[in-house]
CSV table of C-alpha atoms in Angstrom, one decimal:
chain,number,residue,atom,x,y,z
A,1,UNK,CA,-0.1,0.1,-0.1
A,2,UNK,CA,3.0,2.4,0.9
A,3,UNK,CA,4.6,1.7,-2.3
A,4,UNK,CA,1.6,3.0,-4.1
A,5,UNK,CA,1.0,5.6,-2.6
A,6,UNK,CA,4.7,6.7,-3.3
A,7,UNK,CA,4.3,5.7,-7.1
A,8,UNK,CA,1.1,8.2,-7.0
A,9,UNK,CA,3.0,10.9,-5.1
A,10,UNK,CA,5.7,10.6,-7.5
A,11,UNK,CA,3.4,10.4,-10.8
A,12,UNK,CA,1.5,13.8,-9.7
A,13,UNK,CA,4.5,15.5,-8.6
A,14,UNK,CA,6.2,15.0,-12.3
A,15,UNK,CA,2.6,16.0,-13.8
A,16,UNK,CA,2.7,19.1,-11.8
A,17,UNK,CA,6.8,19.7,-12.9
A,18,UNK,CA,5.7,19.5,-16.5
A,19,UNK,CA,2.8,21.5,-16.2
A,20,UNK,CA,4.7,24.1,-15.1
A,21,UNK,CA,7.5,23.7,-17.7
A,22,UNK,CA,5.2,22.2,-20.7
A,23,UNK,CA,2.2,24.1,-22.7
A,24,UNK,CA,0.5,21.9,-25.5
A,25,UNK,CA,-1.4,24.4,-27.9
A,26,UNK,CA,-3.4,23.6,-30.8
A,27,UNK,CA,-3.2,25.5,-34.1
A,28,UNK,CA,-6.6,26.9,-35.7
A,29,UNK,CA,-7.0,28.4,-39.0
A,30,UNK,CA,-4.0,29.7,-41.0
A,31,UNK,CA,-2.2,32.4,-39.7
A,32,UNK,CA,1.0,30.6,-39.5
A,33,UNK,CA,1.2,28.4,-42.8
A,34,UNK,CA,3.0,27.3,-44.0
A,35,UNK,CA,5.1,26.5,-40.8
A,36,UNK,CA,2.2,25.1,-39.3
A,37,UNK,CA,-1.2,23.9,-40.1
A,38,UNK,CA,-4.4,24.1,-39.0
A,39,UNK,CA,-5.1,21.3,-36.1
A,40,UNK,CA,-1.5,20.4,-35.4
A,41,UNK,CA,-0.4,20.0,-31.9
A,42,UNK,CA,2.9,22.0,-30.9
A,43,UNK,CA,4.5,21.7,-27.4
A,44,UNK,CA,5.8,25.2,-26.3
A,45,UNK,CA,8.4,25.4,-23.6
A,46,UNK,CA,8.4,28.3,-20.8
A,47,UNK,CA,11.8,30.4,-21.1
A,48,UNK,CA,13.4,33.4,-19.3
A,49,UNK,CA,14.1,35.0,-22.8
A,50,UNK,CA,12.4,35.4,-26.1
A,51,UNK,CA,13.9,36.8,-29.1
A,52,UNK,CA,13.3,37.9,-32.5
A,53,UNK,CA,12.4,34.8,-34.9
A,54,UNK,CA,11.1,32.8,-31.8
A,55,UNK,CA,7.5,31.2,-32.5
A,56,UNK,CA,5.6,31.7,-28.9
A,57,UNK,CA,2.2,30.5,-27.4
A,58,UNK,CA,0.3,32.9,-25.5
A,59,UNK,CA,-3.3,34.2,-24.4
A,60,UNK,CA,-4.2,37.6,-25.8
A,61,UNK,CA,-6.1,40.3,-23.3
A,62,UNK,CA,-8.6,41.0,-25.7
A,63,UNK,CA,-9.0,38.2,-28.1
A,64,UNK,CA,-11.8,38.4,-30.6
A,65,UNK,CA,-12.5,34.5,-30.9
A,66,UNK,CA,-12.6,32.0,-28.4
A,67,UNK,CA,-9.3,30.5,-29.1
A,68,UNK,CA,-7.1,30.2,-26.2
A,69,UNK,CA,-4.0,30.0,-27.2
A,70,UNK,CA,-2.6,32.3,-30.1
A,71,UNK,CA,0.7,31.1,-32.1
A,72,UNK,CA,2.8,33.7,-33.3
A,73,UNK,CA,6.1,34.4,-34.4
A,74,UNK,CA,8.1,37.5,-32.5
A,75,UNK,CA,9.1,40.3,-34.9
A,76,UNK,CA,10.3,42.8,-32.2
A,77,UNK,CA,11.4,42.1,-28.5
A,78,UNK,CA,11.8,45.4,-25.6
A,79,UNK,CA,14.0,47.9,-26.5
A,80,UNK,CA,13.8,46.9,-30.6
A,81,UNK,CA,12.6,49.4,-32.9
A,82,UNK,CA,8.7,49.6,-33.4
A,83,UNK,CA,8.0,48.2,-36.2
A,84,UNK,CA,6.6,51.2,-39.0
A,85,UNK,CA,3.4,49.2,-39.2
A,86,UNK,CA,2.5,49.2,-36.0
A,87,UNK,CA,1.4,52.4,-34.8
A,88,UNK,CA,1.4,53.4,-31.2
A,89,UNK,CA,3.7,56.3,-30.6
A,90,UNK,CA,6.6,54.4,-29.5
A,91,UNK,CA,10.3,54.3,-30.6
A,92,UNK,CA,11.1,51.2,-28.9
A,93,UNK,CA,9.0,48.2,-27.7
A,94,UNK,CA,8.0,49.0,-24.2
A,95,UNK,CA,10.0,46.2,-21.5
A,96,UNK,CA,8.2,42.8,-20.6
A,97,UNK,CA,6.5,43.5,-23.8
A,98,UNK,CA,7.0,41.9,-27.8
A,99,UNK,CA,5.7,42.6,-31.3
A,100,UNK,CA,3.9,39.5,-33.2
A,101,UNK,CA,2.7,38.8,-36.6
A,102,UNK,CA,1.4,35.1,-38.0
A,103,UNK,CA,4.1,33.9,-41.0
A,104,UNK,CA,0.7,33.9,-43.4
A,105,UNK,CA,0.4,37.7,-42.4
A,106,UNK,CA,-2.9,38.1,-44.8
A,107,UNK,CA,-5.1,35.5,-42.3
A,108,UNK,CA,-3.6,36.8,-39.3
A,109,UNK,CA,-4.5,38.4,-36.4
A,110,UNK,CA,-1.6,39.5,-34.9
A,111,UNK,CA,0.0,42.7,-33.2
A,112,UNK,CA,-1.1,45.0,-36.0
A,113,UNK,CA,-4.7,44.1,-34.4
A,114,UNK,CA,-3.9,43.2,-31.0
A,115,UNK,CA,-1.4,45.6,-30.0
A,116,UNK,CA,2.3,44.9,-28.4
A,117,UNK,CA,1.4,40.9,-26.3
A,118,UNK,CA,3.1,40.7,-22.5
A,119,UNK,CA,5.7,38.6,-21.7
A,120,UNK,CA,3.0,37.5,-18.6
A,121,UNK,CA,1.1,36.0,-21.0
A,122,UNK,CA,3.3,34.3,-22.8
A,123,UNK,CA,3.3,30.3,-21.9
A,124,UNK,CA,6.5,29.3,-23.8
A,125,UNK,CA,8.4,29.0,-27.7
A,126,UNK,CA,7.6,26.3,-29.5
A,127,UNK,CA,10.9,24.5,-30.9
A,128,UNK,CA,12.6,26.2,-33.4
A,129,UNK,CA,11.1,26.3,-36.9
A,130,UNK,CA,12.1,29.2,-39.5
A,131,UNK,CA,10.3,31.2,-40.9
A,132,UNK,CA,9.3,30.8,-44.7
A,133,UNK,CA,11.1,31.8,-47.2
A,134,UNK,CA,9.6,35.5,-48.4
A,135,UNK,CA,7.5,36.5,-44.7
């Protein structure tokens, strides 16, 4: 009986640790095509530092749909110049924020609509997949 209890406690502890380190999210729509496809599942790993080019999983503060997680590519991090197409009144991206876009920009709701993304809402980064040519 004690052995079973030990196994259950170890398993639950491992589950808690894994859930704090990794997030599984589903790609909804075509905003990240051709890098990721509608319905594909991705595993994101929590990080302390995010860089331009990283693909992140996050929850936007004001989503226009019922999709819990969004998956987009970072194009600018804190201290980087704000992209010209993002009209914010800032010259550089503020601390604790990033600018994101989808790889399929014609079908993506991203920083152009959502504004800056708070790093507090980022669940993690998906293992590196380079941006498609021409994006």
